[in-house]
Amino acid sequence: MPLSLLDETVNAIMVDGYEGYGKACTDYQIARLGCWAHARRKLMDAKALQKKGKTGKADQGLAFIQKLYALEKTLKDQPSDERYRRRQDDAKPMIDKLHAWLEKSLPQVPPQTAIGKALYYLHSQWDRLIRYLDDGAYPIDNNRAENAIRPFTVGRKNWLFANSQAGAKASANLYSLIETAKANGLNPNEYLKVVFKELPNAQSVDAIEKLLPWNASLNPELM
């Protein structure tokens, strides 16, 4: 993972349970956050294997997590300090109850079953999962990033045959630029019009940086 590409303003990243991230985060002094969507997905997979019409521990775990997401939905447009306060007041007690349930349930399920694997994942990632409580700017999951790359993942088999390596790289760069513009609330079509118009006259690093999506968002015409 190219953590060296991140600047000094990045103090946290959200990743899955792959243990290879541990040393990298320690070396670069970056907080490692767990993604609740990954934990929820494993419980959903376990629920799908339950007998039809039956409820079990997967349903119980999902009910706890759903409450966390319901709270996050109400905090979507709130400033970071308010999100932090509400998470401490409302989410933390929910998480404490979930943890108590998890500790009680884990010994009751065979470890190699789907529900056993789901609960073990939740248990092994616990400290990382609850770190989002520490800062109102931290998200509860990385679904936003995953949704941004999903069209590329779905379509990449159709894009195997670029005429050249340089062409493939150019396509990837353009795709990244468009998705980053969308992530910053810009109209991609209007944004690219501005970039193509102004880029030939951008003769310095500062001039180019002004055209990047997170800086271009200062222009209301691009929204």
XYZ file of C-alpha atoms in Angstrom:
223
model
C 0.000 0.000 0.000
C 1.623 3.342 -1.059
C 1.266 5.185 2.239
C 4.301 7.250 1.271
C 2.028 9.035 -1.230
C -0.079 10.473 1.599
C 0.849 13.906 2.896
C 1.342 14.896 6.507
C -2.285 15.981 6.891
C -3.480 12.357 6.664
C -3.614 10.885 10.170
C -5.914 7.905 9.594
C -6.901 5.381 6.951
C -9.784 2.921 6.833
C -8.961 -0.585 5.621
C -10.189 -4.161 5.862
C -8.827 -6.869 8.155
C -5.678 -7.654 6.150
C -2.886 -7.716 8.729
C -0.281 -6.391 6.309
C -1.566 -2.887 6.992
C -0.436 -3.027 10.613
C 3.284 -2.414 10.182
C 2.719 0.209 7.504
C 0.381 2.194 9.745
C 2.851 1.939 12.622
C 5.781 3.028 10.451
C 3.907 6.070 9.151
C 2.149 6.783 12.469
C -1.283 6.591 10.881
C -4.358 5.462 12.810
C -5.928 2.331 11.366
C -9.711 2.366 11.273
C -11.921 -0.663 10.757
C -14.848 -0.609 8.345
C -18.234 -1.468 9.831
C -19.581 -2.321 6.378
C -17.137 -5.234 6.185
C -18.265 -6.525 9.581
C -21.911 -6.114 8.618
C -21.382 -7.898 5.301
C -19.981 -10.978 7.021
C -23.011 -11.131 9.293
C -25.293 -10.766 6.278
C -23.506 -13.676 4.605
C -24.080 -15.754 7.737
C -27.740 -14.750 7.847
C -28.191 -15.898 4.247
C -27.188 -19.414 5.327
C -29.734 -19.616 8.131
C -32.782 -21.795 7.649
C -35.595 -19.923 5.970
C -37.846 -18.217 8.487
C -35.371 -18.700 11.336
C -33.622 -15.952 13.266
C -30.275 -16.351 14.944
C -27.148 -14.610 16.110
C -26.561 -13.044 12.700
C -29.879 -11.210 13.040
C -28.976 -10.120 16.556
C -25.602 -8.744 15.494
C -27.096 -6.977 12.491
C -29.723 -5.343 14.704
C -26.989 -3.747 16.827
C -25.091 -2.505 13.776
C -28.250 -1.189 12.138
C -28.782 1.088 15.131
C -25.287 2.517 14.655
C -26.023 3.222 11.009
C -29.393 4.756 11.846
C -27.612 7.203 14.137
C -25.024 8.013 11.473
C -27.819 8.821 9.033
C -29.087 11.534 11.379
C -25.557 12.951 11.672
C -24.806 13.060 7.955
C -24.958 16.857 7.627
C -23.715 17.698 11.112
C -20.293 19.268 11.802
C -17.547 17.019 13.112
C -17.753 18.270 16.693
C -21.479 17.486 16.850
C -20.928 14.044 15.338
C -18.255 13.374 17.959
C -20.559 14.443 20.788
C -23.499 12.349 19.570
C -21.306 9.330 19.008
C -20.029 9.558 22.558
C -23.512 10.081 23.983
C -25.481 7.678 21.786
C -23.247 5.354 19.746
C -20.833 4.377 22.518
C -23.551 2.855 24.764
C -24.821 0.864 21.760
C -21.310 -0.349 21.032
C -20.795 -1.344 24.664
C -23.949 -3.485 24.471
C -22.789 -5.002 21.188
C -19.426 -5.856 22.717
C -21.054 -7.544 25.719
C -23.251 -9.574 23.352
C -20.230 -10.483 21.220
C -18.184 -11.702 24.188
C -21.100 -13.864 25.313
C -21.895 -15.203 21.825
C -18.424 -15.972 20.509
C -17.861 -19.138 22.612
C -21.313 -20.411 21.647
C -20.695 -20.798 17.894
C -18.385 -23.217 16.025
C -15.447 -21.155 14.699
C -15.526 -22.635 11.194
C -19.184 -21.831 10.540
C -20.240 -18.671 8.710
C -21.541 -17.086 11.905
C -18.412 -18.166 13.769
C -16.202 -16.509 11.161
C -18.355 -13.374 11.212
C -18.152 -13.050 14.990
C -14.434 -13.793 15.013
C -13.876 -11.047 12.440
C -15.886 -8.625 14.561
C -13.890 -9.614 17.642
C -10.468 -9.458 15.959
C -11.172 -6.046 14.407
C -12.932 -4.563 17.420
C -10.344 -1.985 18.474
C -10.119 -0.703 14.896
C -13.866 -0.677 14.372
C -14.555 1.514 17.390
C -11.874 4.081 16.532
C -14.382 6.052 14.508
C -15.733 7.181 17.886
C -12.511 9.113 18.500
C -13.068 11.791 15.859
C -16.235 13.168 14.322
C -14.444 13.463 10.992
C -13.909 9.698 10.796
C -16.536 7.800 8.773
C -18.211 4.649 10.024
C -17.248 2.805 6.834
C -15.520 3.279 3.496
C -18.565 2.609 1.344
C -18.141 5.967 -0.344
C -14.728 4.967 -1.676
C -15.877 1.473 -2.605
C -18.865 2.845 -4.491
C -16.562 5.172 -6.424
C -14.415 2.303 -7.714
C -17.262 -0.172 -8.264
C -18.015 0.926 -11.873
C -14.345 0.461 -12.701
C -14.273 -2.971 -11.073
C -17.387 -4.050 -12.960
C -16.174 -2.710 -16.282
C -12.477 -3.551 -16.228
C -12.891 -6.785 -18.212
C -14.198 -4.621 -21.037
C -11.131 -2.409 -20.849
C -8.424 -5.038 -21.123
C -7.349 -4.169 -24.627
C -5.857 -0.678 -24.506
C -3.693 -0.009 -27.542
C -0.698 0.791 -25.358
C 0.435 0.878 -21.749
C 0.524 4.670 -21.935
C -3.071 4.707 -23.162
C -4.196 2.473 -20.318
C -2.450 4.741 -17.811
C -4.054 7.822 -19.360
C -7.494 6.203 -19.098
C -6.896 5.315 -15.445
C -5.756 8.864 -14.660
C -8.826 10.352 -16.325
C -11.115 7.948 -14.487
C -9.513 8.902 -11.152
C -9.921 12.598 -11.952
C -13.611 12.212 -12.796
C -14.416 10.156 -9.696
C -12.508 12.596 -7.473
C -14.464 15.478 -8.990
C -17.715 13.658 -8.204
C -16.518 12.963 -4.648
C -15.956 16.708 -4.207
C -19.468 17.555 -5.345
C -18.533 18.814 -8.808
C -20.311 18.341 -12.106
C -17.710 16.203 -13.957
C -18.655 17.561 -17.374
C -18.355 21.200 -16.316
C -15.199 20.472 -14.334
C -13.442 18.852 -17.307
C -14.402 21.786 -19.522
C -12.588 24.111 -17.129
C -9.570 21.793 -16.856
C -9.176 21.423 -20.621
C -9.520 25.181 -21.049
C -7.141 26.260 -18.286
C -4.551 23.471 -18.191
C -2.570 24.666 -21.268
C -1.984 27.970 -19.463
C -1.019 26.381 -16.133
C 2.743 26.828 -16.114
C 3.484 26.215 -12.435
C 2.728 23.631 -9.775
C 0.515 26.143 -7.954
C -1.472 26.818 -11.111
C -2.024 23.106 -11.680
C -3.006 22.528 -8.048
C -5.722 25.170 -8.384
C -7.349 22.936 -10.994
C -7.475 19.852 -8.770
C -11.001 18.827 -7.770
C -10.739 19.772 -4.093
C -9.509 23.250 -5.050
C -11.741 23.696 -8.088
C -14.754 23.184 -5.835
C -14.272 26.810 -4.756
C -15.810 27.742 -8.114
C -19.626 27.613 -7.697
C -20.096 27.257 -11.467
C -18.712 23.721 -11.237
C -21.207 22.475 -8.670
